[in-house]
Amino acid sequence: MKRRMRLLFATVTGAAVLSSTFVASSAASAQSLAACTLTATDVTKITLGDSYIPLKDDLKVDLSVAVKDPYGPKATEYPVVDTTKDASPAPALKDRKWVVKPVVTSATAEIFRTGETTASQSIALTGAPGDLPVPQTADGIPETTEKLAVAAVPESVDLKGQFVIKETDKDKAGKWTVKVTVTRTSGGNTAGNCQEFDVSGKQEVASGSVSPSTIQLKRGQDVPVRITASVKNATGVSAELRPHDGSMWINVPLTKEGDGNYRYTAYLADDTSPGSWYLVIKGTRGKEAIEATGMSFTILAPEDGVAPKASSKVTIKAPKKAKLGKAFKIYGKAYRGSKGYSGKVLELYFKKKGKKSFTFYGFAKATSTGVWAKNVKQKYDGYWRVVVPGTSKTKKSYANSSLVDVK
């Protein structure tokens, strides 16, 4: 059974601030987009960051433009200019400064939203090339005062900028266009460099279901449960099964299938808490996260009771210190009884220092001898937890790391 999910809340972090380099485009500055394509002789590549309509705060999208021949058309040698030739008194030869002058002086990017021919934003790109110094010999004399060999002159330069996608652009999802105008001293403005890019709509949890809606647990067996979710415009999707009494929860990694829906089959052990449960669907994109509740379902205790179970345990080792944003390894060993728990999929959690609860991070799979390892990253001082999920034949267990300090 499927039914519309009610959005509980949407959290957004890392709110963007509009850069002072952004100015509104006027109709006069915008030119026709007809026949406007990428000109390989001028701009070889335009690269954009992930573009989507934000849930709440403005989204800043990085823009990089590779401009060809920043010091003029490719040649065997480039002219050298003495920038101190007019100084008075004239400096000694070793004190003079010879350079190759750039021909690219600036560049501007305009953003056109879906269906619009007038730019909504104009961005002054940064990183225009400067004077290229001529290499000097050991005694300070320039290697050349006439022509500089092509090997010393870069063939392209990357210019940078950012543009903003607002929550109020929600009706403009679809194909946007970026148009780049490069200003050159020798060739004027080159305004014909355009590239389309996709701007996705807002993240949205459309529906979710648990099948069957009434789950009868069975003594000594793991009962399959199918979870299905329809989530739009998210890059990370997962689910949780939560009891209404808050006694436990089950993390579910969803996989996107050919029809665009996310699915996974979870297996419930015979000692899963009976009662009323509900489904939670989560989505992430960039720094945004959404969470929505879906249908309720019922879990019934096994009619013959819970079967005796083997014990489990797990160890965890983590470094005392870690570099901010750099990957490091945590590892350990999982046991079932006195032997390594072969092939067991373990759950990893992280708790920020000062917080009361752990947050699900991901999975790690044990080897045939029970050894497990995982490369992780963390932004804050905190603790790691590894969990051996219980089954109908094995008890649940967990272990926590000592504090990992981020530097």
GROMACS .gro file of C-alpha atoms in nm:
model
  407
    1MET     CA    1   0.000   0.000   0.000
    2LYS     CA    2   0.132   0.344  -0.094
    3ARG     CA    3   0.017   0.677   0.030
    4ARG     CA    4   0.141   1.034   0.018
    5MET     CA    5   0.406   1.105   0.278
    6ARG     CA    6   0.376   1.411   0.501
    7LEU     CA    7   0.690   1.620   0.515
    8LEU     CA    8   0.793   1.665   0.876
    9PHE     CA    9   1.084   1.903   0.829
   10ALA     CA   10   1.363   2.001   0.593
   11THR     CA   11   1.698   2.116   0.733
   12VAL     CA   12   1.949   2.317   0.534
   13THR     CA   13   2.304   2.401   0.640
   14GLY     CA   14   2.571   2.624   0.494
   15ALA     CA   15   2.348   2.915   0.388
   16ALA     CA   16   2.497   3.104   0.096
   17VAL     CA   17   2.576   3.475   0.100
   18LEU     CA   18   2.547   3.672  -0.221
   19SER     CA   19   2.892   3.783  -0.337
   20SER     CA   20   2.953   4.149  -0.404
   21THR     CA   21   3.070   4.055  -0.754
   22PHE     CA   22   2.715   3.961  -0.853
   23VAL     CA   23   2.516   4.236  -1.022
   24ALA     CA   24   2.175   4.227  -1.182
   25SER     CA   25   2.182   4.209  -1.559
   26SER     CA   26   1.988   4.463  -1.755
   27ALA     CA   27   1.800   4.387  -2.073
   28ALA     CA   28   2.051   4.600  -2.259
   29SER     CA   29   2.347   4.386  -2.150
   30ALA     CA   30   2.183   4.056  -2.245
   31GLN     CA   31   2.226   3.945  -2.602
   32SER     CA   32   2.036   3.692  -2.807
   33LEU     CA   33   2.112   3.329  -2.726
   34ALA     CA   34   2.035   3.223  -3.082
   35ALA     CA   35   2.319   3.018  -3.231
   36CYS     CA   36   2.522   3.071  -2.914
   37THR     CA   37   2.750   2.772  -2.854
   38LEU     CA   38   3.087   2.695  -2.703
   39THR     CA   39   3.364   2.840  -2.922
   40ALA     CA   40   3.665   2.609  -2.890
   41THR     CA   41   3.898   2.872  -3.030
   42ASP     CA   42   3.813   3.102  -2.737
   43VAL     CA   43   3.666   2.903  -2.446
   44THR     CA   44   3.754   2.534  -2.437
   45LYS     CA   45   3.553   2.425  -2.132
   46ILE     CA   46   3.287   2.549  -1.890
   47THR     CA   47   3.250   2.353  -1.567
   48LEU     CA   48   2.965   2.400  -1.320
   49GLY     CA   49   2.897   2.262  -0.974
   50ASP     CA   50   2.586   2.066  -0.876
   51SER     CA   51   2.288   2.284  -0.969
   52TYR     CA   52   1.943   2.246  -0.812
   53ILE     CA   53   1.664   2.450  -0.658
   54PRO     CA   54   1.742   2.480  -0.284
   55LEU     CA   55   1.489   2.398  -0.016
   56LYS     CA   56   1.543   2.716   0.179
   57ASP     CA   57   1.859   2.925   0.160
   58ASP     CA   58   2.034   3.044  -0.156
   59LEU     CA   59   2.266   2.795  -0.326
   60LYS     CA   60   2.600   2.922  -0.457
   61VAL     CA   61   2.721   2.724  -0.759
   62ASP     CA   62   3.087   2.727  -0.860
   63LEU     CA   63   3.170   2.815  -1.219
   64SER     CA   64   3.503   2.760  -1.397
   65VAL     CA   65   3.582   2.879  -1.750
   66ALA     CA   66   3.892   2.763  -1.940
   67VAL     CA   67   3.996   3.049  -2.170
   68LYS     CA   68   4.232   2.967  -2.454
   69ASP     CA   69   4.542   3.168  -2.551
   70PRO     CA   70   4.547   3.419  -2.263
   71TYR     CA   71   4.873   3.570  -2.402
   72GLY     CA   72   4.767   3.573  -2.764
   73PRO     CA   73   4.734   3.321  -3.049
   74LYS     CA   74   4.966   3.026  -3.015
   75ALA     CA   75   5.308   3.104  -3.160
   76THR     CA   76   5.664   2.979  -3.148
   77GLU     CA   77   5.764   3.288  -2.953
   78TYR     CA   78   5.582   3.573  -2.779
   79PRO     CA   79   5.687   3.940  -2.775
   80VAL     CA   80   5.863   4.063  -2.464
   81VAL     CA   81   5.790   4.410  -2.321
   82ASP     CA   82   6.026   4.617  -2.105
   83THR     CA   83   5.797   4.764  -1.836
   84THR     CA   84   6.074   4.991  -1.703
   85LYS     CA   85   6.190   5.144  -2.032
   86ASP     CA   86   6.032   5.481  -1.955
   87ALA     CA   87   6.173   5.505  -1.601
   88SER     CA   88   6.401   5.800  -1.524
   89PRO     CA   89   6.680   5.754  -1.464
   90ALA     CA   90   6.693   5.436  -1.675
   91PRO     CA   91   6.763   5.133  -1.451
   92ALA     CA   92   7.057   4.901  -1.505
   93LEU     CA   93   6.997   4.600  -1.725
   94LYS     CA   94   6.971   4.360  -1.430
   95ASP     CA   95   6.712   4.586  -1.263
   96ARG     CA   96   6.481   4.607  -1.561
   97LYS     CA   97   6.161   4.400  -1.581
   98TRP     CA   98   6.073   4.222  -1.904
   99VAL     CA   99   5.732   4.054  -1.928
  100VAL     CA  100   5.489   3.901  -2.173
  101LYS     CA  101   5.164   4.097  -2.162
  102PRO     CA  102   4.828   3.911  -2.153
  103VAL     CA  103   4.567   3.981  -2.416
  104VAL     CA  104   4.280   3.853  -2.197
  105THR     CA  105   4.190   4.134  -1.960
  106SER     CA  106   3.856   4.019  -1.816
  107ALA     CA  107   3.559   3.787  -1.861
  108THR     CA  108   3.193   3.794  -1.763
  109ALA     CA  109   2.943   3.512  -1.729
  110GLU     CA  110   2.569   3.569  -1.767
  111ILE     CA  111   2.307   3.325  -1.638
  112PHE     CA  112   1.983   3.270  -1.828
  113ARG     CA  113   1.707   3.075  -1.655
  114THR     CA  114   1.469   2.838  -1.829
  115GLY     CA  115   1.279   3.007  -2.110
  116GLU     CA  116   1.440   3.349  -2.057
  117THR     CA  117   1.638   3.558  -2.308
  118THR     CA  118   1.740   3.822  -2.054
  119ALA     CA  119   2.015   3.730  -1.810
  120SER     CA  120   1.913   3.710  -1.445
  121GLN     CA  121   2.271   3.742  -1.318
  122SER     CA  122   2.603   3.876  -1.446
  123ILE     CA  123   2.921   3.753  -1.282
  124ALA     CA  124   3.264   3.913  -1.313
  125LEU     CA  125   3.498   3.612  -1.334
  126THR     CA  126   3.820   3.629  -1.135
  127GLY     CA  127   4.168   3.500  -1.217
  128ALA     CA  128   4.245   3.704  -1.531
  129PRO     CA  129   4.611   3.651  -1.622
  130GLY     CA  130   4.873   3.908  -1.528
  131ASP     CA  131   5.209   4.000  -1.672
  132LEU     CA  132   5.423   3.690  -1.724
  133PRO     CA  133   5.779   3.758  -1.596
  134VAL     CA  134   6.068   3.662  -1.820
  135PRO     CA  135   6.299   3.407  -1.648
  136GLN     CA  136   6.632   3.547  -1.530
  137THR     CA  137   6.983   3.406  -1.539
  138ALA     CA  138   7.193   3.354  -1.227
  139ASP     CA  139   7.333   3.710  -1.244
  140GLY     CA  140   6.985   3.863  -1.265
  141ILE     CA  141   6.988   3.933  -1.638
  142PRO     CA  142   6.670   3.826  -1.826
  143GLU     CA  143   6.714   3.524  -2.047
  144THR     CA  144   6.564   3.720  -2.336
  145THR     CA  145   6.466   4.077  -2.411
  146GLU     CA  146   6.296   4.009  -2.742
  147LYS     CA  147   6.095   3.685  -2.769
  148LEU     CA  148   5.991   3.432  -2.504
  149ALA     CA  149   5.973   3.066  -2.606
  150VAL     CA  150   5.627   2.910  -2.618
  151ALA     CA  151   5.713   2.650  -2.352
  152ALA     CA  152   5.709   2.922  -2.086
  153VAL     CA  153   5.369   3.062  -2.186
  154PRO     CA  154   5.049   2.884  -2.069
  155GLU     CA  155   4.803   2.788  -2.340
  156SER     CA  156   4.494   2.848  -2.124
  157VAL     CA  157   4.380   3.004  -1.799
  158ASP     CA  158   4.093   2.904  -1.567
  159LEU     CA  159   3.870   3.192  -1.463
  160LYS     CA  160   3.641   3.142  -1.162
  161GLY     CA  161   3.308   3.267  -1.039
  162GLN     CA  162   2.987   3.177  -0.859
  163PHE     CA  163   2.622   3.230  -0.933
  164VAL     CA  164   2.317   3.192  -0.713
  165ILE     CA  165   2.012   2.969  -0.741
  166LYS     CA  166   1.732   3.082  -0.511
  167GLU     CA  167   1.438   2.903  -0.355
  168THR     CA  168   1.220   3.148  -0.544
  169ASP     CA  169   1.351   2.995  -0.871
  170LYS     CA  170   1.136   2.687  -0.800
  171ASP     CA  171   0.932   2.743  -1.119
  172LYS     CA  172   1.251   2.768  -1.328
  173ALA     CA  173   1.389   2.415  -1.294
  174GLY     CA  174   1.512   2.273  -1.623
  175LYS     CA  175   1.763   2.389  -1.883
  176TRP     CA  176   1.960   2.702  -1.789
  177THR     CA  177   2.232   2.863  -2.000
  178VAL     CA  178   2.562   3.024  -1.909
  179LYS     CA  179   2.704   3.274  -2.157
  180VAL     CA  180   3.067   3.383  -2.132
  181THR     CA  181   3.205   3.706  -2.276
  182VAL     CA  182   3.585   3.731  -2.290
  183THR     CA  183   3.751   4.071  -2.332
  184ARG     CA  184   4.083   4.074  -2.520
  185THR     CA  185   4.307   4.369  -2.597
  186SER     CA  186   4.370   4.248  -2.950
  187GLY     CA  187   4.034   4.109  -3.048
  188GLY     CA  188   3.767   4.297  -2.852
  189ASN     CA  189   3.484   4.100  -2.690
  190THR     CA  190   3.407   3.739  -2.777
  191ALA     CA  191   3.045   3.693  -2.671
  192GLY     CA  192   2.943   3.371  -2.842
  193ASN     CA  193   3.037   3.114  -2.577
  194CYS     CA  194   2.729   2.942  -2.436
  195GLN     CA  195   2.656   2.615  -2.261
  196GLU     CA  196   2.332   2.466  -2.135
  197PHE     CA  197   2.316   2.294  -1.797
  198ASP     CA  198   2.047   2.120  -1.593
  199VAL     CA  199   1.898   2.274  -1.281
  200SER     CA  200   1.703   2.010  -1.087
  201GLY     CA  201   1.391   2.083  -0.888
  202LYS     CA  202   1.370   2.072  -0.511
  203GLN     CA  203   1.425   1.752  -0.321
  204GLU     CA  204   1.092   1.585  -0.254
  205VAL     CA  205   0.979   1.265  -0.089
  206ALA     CA  206   0.670   1.172  -0.288
  207SER     CA  207   0.572   0.838  -0.133
  208GLY     CA  208   0.692   0.535   0.057
  209SER     CA  209   0.560   0.197   0.160
  210VAL     CA  210   0.637  -0.112   0.366
  211SER     CA  211   0.516  -0.451   0.248
  212PRO     CA  212   0.352  -0.637   0.408
  213SER     CA  213   0.181  -0.378   0.628
  214THR     CA  214   0.137  -0.642   0.899
  215ILE     CA  215   0.455  -0.841   0.964
  216GLN     CA  216   0.433  -1.172   1.147
  217LEU     CA  217   0.768  -1.261   1.304
  218LYS     CA  218   0.870  -1.628   1.305
  219ARG     CA  219   1.071  -1.816   1.565
  220GLY     CA  220   1.425  -1.882   1.447
  221GLN     CA  221   1.377  -1.710   1.110
  222ASP     CA  222   1.444  -1.373   0.949
  223VAL     CA  223   1.128  -1.235   0.788
  224PRO     CA  224   1.169  -1.031   0.463
  225VAL     CA  225   1.015  -0.684   0.445
  226ARG     CA  226   1.011  -0.480   0.123
  227ILE     CA  227   1.061  -0.102   0.147
  228THR     CA  228   0.980   0.121  -0.152
  229ALA     CA  229   1.020   0.499  -0.181
  230SER     CA  230   0.971   0.762  -0.449
  231VAL     CA  231   1.216   1.049  -0.397
  232LYS     CA  232   1.286   1.326  -0.647
  233ASN     CA  233   1.607   1.523  -0.704
  234ALA     CA  234   1.808   1.376  -0.418
  235THR     CA  235   2.157   1.229  -0.455
  236GLY     CA  236   2.151   1.026  -0.133
  237VAL     CA  237   1.842   0.833  -0.020
  238SER     CA  238   1.795   0.604   0.279
  239ALA     CA  239   1.520   0.490   0.514
  240GLU     CA  240   1.463   0.400   0.877
  241LEU     CA  241   1.205   0.174   1.037
  242ARG     CA  242   1.111   0.320   1.375
  243PRO     CA  243   0.878   0.192   1.646
  244HIS     CA  244   0.638   0.447   1.794
  245ASP     CA  245   0.766   0.366   2.143
  246GLY     CA  246   1.122   0.460   2.042
  247SER     CA  247   1.269   0.133   2.171
  248MET     CA  248   1.491   0.070   1.863
  249TRP     CA  249   1.532   0.155   1.496
  250ILE     CA  250   1.646  -0.020   1.181
  251ASN     CA  251   1.853   0.154   0.912
  252VAL     CA  252   1.770   0.063   0.554
  253PRO     CA  253   2.002   0.143   0.258
  254LEU     CA  254   1.780   0.210  -0.043
  255THR     CA  255   1.892   0.138  -0.401
  256LYS     CA  256   1.758   0.324  -0.705
  257GLU     CA  257   1.611   0.088  -0.964
  258GLY     CA  258   1.531   0.120  -1.333
  259ASP     CA  259   1.188   0.277  -1.283
  260GLY     CA  260   1.337   0.558  -1.072
  261ASN     CA  261   1.203   0.428  -0.739
  262TYR     CA  262   1.422   0.327  -0.444
  263ARG     CA  263   1.384  -0.020  -0.294
  264TYR     CA  264   1.541  -0.259  -0.044
  265THR     CA  265   1.449  -0.584   0.128
  266ALA     CA  266   1.520  -0.582   0.502
  267TYR     CA  267   1.509  -0.894   0.718
  268LEU     CA  268   1.357  -0.875   1.066
  269ALA     CA  269   1.481  -1.111   1.337
  270ASP     CA  270   1.238  -1.288   1.567
  271ASP     CA  271   1.332  -1.062   1.860
  272THR     CA  272   1.241  -0.739   1.677
  273SER     CA  273   1.021  -0.528   1.907
  274PRO     CA  274   0.654  -0.602   1.834
  275GLY     CA  275   0.401  -0.321   1.808
  276SER     CA  276   0.326  -0.019   1.593
  277TRP     CA  277   0.608   0.108   1.368
  278TYR     CA  278   0.644   0.372   1.099
  279LEU     CA  279   0.862   0.441   0.795
  280VAL     CA  280   1.100   0.739   0.765
  281ILE     CA  281   1.254   0.838   0.429
  282LYS     CA  282   1.565   1.059   0.415
  283GLY     CA  283   1.720   1.246   0.124
  284THR     CA  284   2.034   1.455   0.085
  285ARG     CA  285   2.183   1.680  -0.178
  286GLY     CA  286   2.485   1.899  -0.119
  287LYS     CA  287   2.445   2.046   0.230
  288GLU     CA  288   2.069   1.999   0.239
  289ALA     CA  289   1.879   1.715   0.404
  290ILE     CA  290   1.511   1.624   0.413
  291GLU     CA  291   1.325   1.374   0.628
  292ALA     CA  292   0.964   1.263   0.587
  293THR     CA  293   0.739   1.013   0.764
  294GLY     CA  294   0.534   0.761   0.574
  295MET     CA  295   0.296   0.478   0.640
  296SER     CA  296   0.261   0.300   0.971
  297PHE     CA  297   0.284  -0.076   0.992
  298THR     CA  298   0.251  -0.345   1.257
  299ILE     CA  299   0.497  -0.609   1.377
  300LEU     CA  300   0.354  -0.917   1.553
  301ALA     CA  301   0.563  -1.123   1.798
  302PRO     CA  302   0.642  -1.484   1.691
  303GLU     CA  303   0.367  -1.723   1.798
  304ASP     CA  304   0.615  -1.976   1.942
  305GLY     CA  305   0.834  -1.717   2.115
  306VAL     CA  306   1.194  -1.615   2.046
  307ALA     CA  307   1.451  -1.885   1.973
  308PRO     CA  308   1.776  -1.908   2.176
  309LYS     CA  309   2.056  -1.707   2.013
  310ALA     CA  310   2.431  -1.716   1.981
  311SER     CA  311   2.621  -1.427   2.136
  312SER     CA  312   2.814  -1.172   1.930
  313LYS     CA  313   3.075  -0.909   2.000
  314VAL     CA  314   3.279  -0.660   1.802
  315THR     CA  315   3.590  -0.451   1.857
  316ILE     CA  316   3.678  -0.108   1.719
  317LYS     CA  317   4.002   0.084   1.694
  318ALA     CA  318   4.035   0.446   1.581
  319PRO     CA  319   4.317   0.702   1.595
  320LYS     CA  320   4.325   0.956   1.876
  321LYS     CA  321   4.367   1.240   1.629
  322ALA     CA  322   4.251   1.303   1.272
  323LYS     CA  323   4.290   1.583   1.019
  324LEU     CA  324   3.979   1.778   0.931
  325GLY     CA  325   3.817   1.636   0.618
  326LYS     CA  326   4.093   1.380   0.560
  327ALA     CA  327   4.009   1.010   0.537
  328PHE     CA  328   4.141   0.774   0.804
  329LYS     CA  329   4.079   0.409   0.888
  330ILE     CA  330   3.880   0.258   1.172
  331TYR     CA  331   3.886  -0.119   1.205
  332GLY     CA  332   3.828  -0.418   1.431
  333LYS     CA  333   3.688  -0.769   1.439
  334ALA     CA  334   3.338  -0.912   1.472
  335TYR     CA  335   3.268  -1.242   1.647
  336ARG     CA  336   2.980  -1.487   1.657
  337GLY     CA  337   3.038  -1.697   1.963
  338SER     CA  338   3.416  -1.746   1.982
  339LYS     CA  339   3.476  -1.739   1.605
  340GLY     CA  340   3.507  -1.458   1.354
  341TYR     CA  341   3.170  -1.351   1.213
  342SER     CA  342   3.228  -1.431   0.846
  343GLY     CA  343   3.087  -1.183   0.592
  344LYS     CA  344   2.871  -0.999   0.844
  345VAL     CA  345   2.752  -0.652   0.738
  346LEU     CA  346   2.812  -0.411   1.025
  347GLU     CA  347   2.662  -0.068   1.088
  348LEU     CA  348   2.875   0.241   1.165
  349TYR     CA  349   2.760   0.545   1.362
  350PHE     CA  350   2.919   0.874   1.466
  351LYS     CA  351   2.842   1.098   1.766
  352LYS     CA  352   2.968   1.454   1.784
  353LYS     CA  353   3.131   1.544   2.115
  354GLY     CA  354   2.868   1.689   2.348
  355LYS     CA  355   2.574   1.526   2.169
  356LYS     CA  356   2.359   1.253   2.321
  357SER     CA  357   2.289   1.031   2.022
  358PHE     CA  358   2.479   0.861   1.741
  359THR     CA  359   2.403   0.927   1.373
  360PHE     CA  360   2.415   0.650   1.114
  361TYR     CA  361   2.725   0.680   0.888
  362GLY     CA  362   2.732   0.370   0.670
  363PHE     CA  363   2.814   0.000   0.647
  364ALA     CA  364   3.127  -0.214   0.670
  365LYS     CA  365   3.150  -0.580   0.573
  366ALA     CA  366   3.359  -0.829   0.769
  367THR     CA  367   3.597  -1.065   0.591
  368SER     CA  368   3.576  -1.444   0.615
  369THR     CA  369   3.765  -1.421   0.947
  370GLY     CA  370   3.547  -1.139   1.086
  371VAL     CA  371   3.798  -0.858   1.033
  372TRP     CA  372   3.644  -0.530   0.920
  373ALA     CA  373   3.779  -0.187   0.819
  374LYS     CA  374   3.637   0.138   0.688
  375ASN     CA  375   3.786   0.466   0.564
  376VAL     CA  376   3.594   0.755   0.718
  377LYS     CA  377   3.607   1.134   0.749
  378GLN     CA  378   3.489   1.358   1.029
  379LYS     CA  379   3.441   1.733   1.076
  380TYR     CA  380   3.410   1.742   1.454
  381ASP     CA  381   3.561   1.586   1.765
  382GLY     CA  382   3.358   1.276   1.841
  383TYR     CA  383   3.313   0.904   1.882
  384TRP     CA  384   3.254   0.611   1.647
  385ARG     CA  385   3.029   0.311   1.714
  386VAL     CA  386   3.018  -0.019   1.527
  387VAL     CA  387   2.709  -0.238   1.559
  388VAL     CA  388   2.657  -0.608   1.490
  389PRO     CA  389   2.287  -0.616   1.390
  390GLY     CA  390   2.093  -0.896   1.555
  391THR     CA  391   1.931  -1.178   1.361
  392SER     CA  392   1.691  -1.457   1.452
  393LYS     CA  393   1.995  -1.667   1.548
  394THR     CA  394   2.248  -1.411   1.675
  395LYS     CA  395   2.227  -1.140   1.940
  396LYS     CA  396   2.302  -0.775   1.867
  397SER     CA  397   2.620  -0.615   2.005
  398TYR     CA  398   2.821  -0.295   1.966
  399ALA     CA  399   3.147  -0.124   2.060
  400ASN     CA  400   3.243   0.243   2.086
  401SER     CA  401   3.572   0.414   2.007
  402SER     CA  402   3.749   0.653   2.238
  403LEU     CA  403   3.740   1.023   2.146
  404VAL     CA  404   3.884   1.110   1.804
  405ASP     CA  405   4.016   1.467   1.811
  406VAL     CA  406   4.000   1.668   1.487
  407LYS     CA  407   4.287   1.905   1.411
   0.00000   0.00000   0.00000
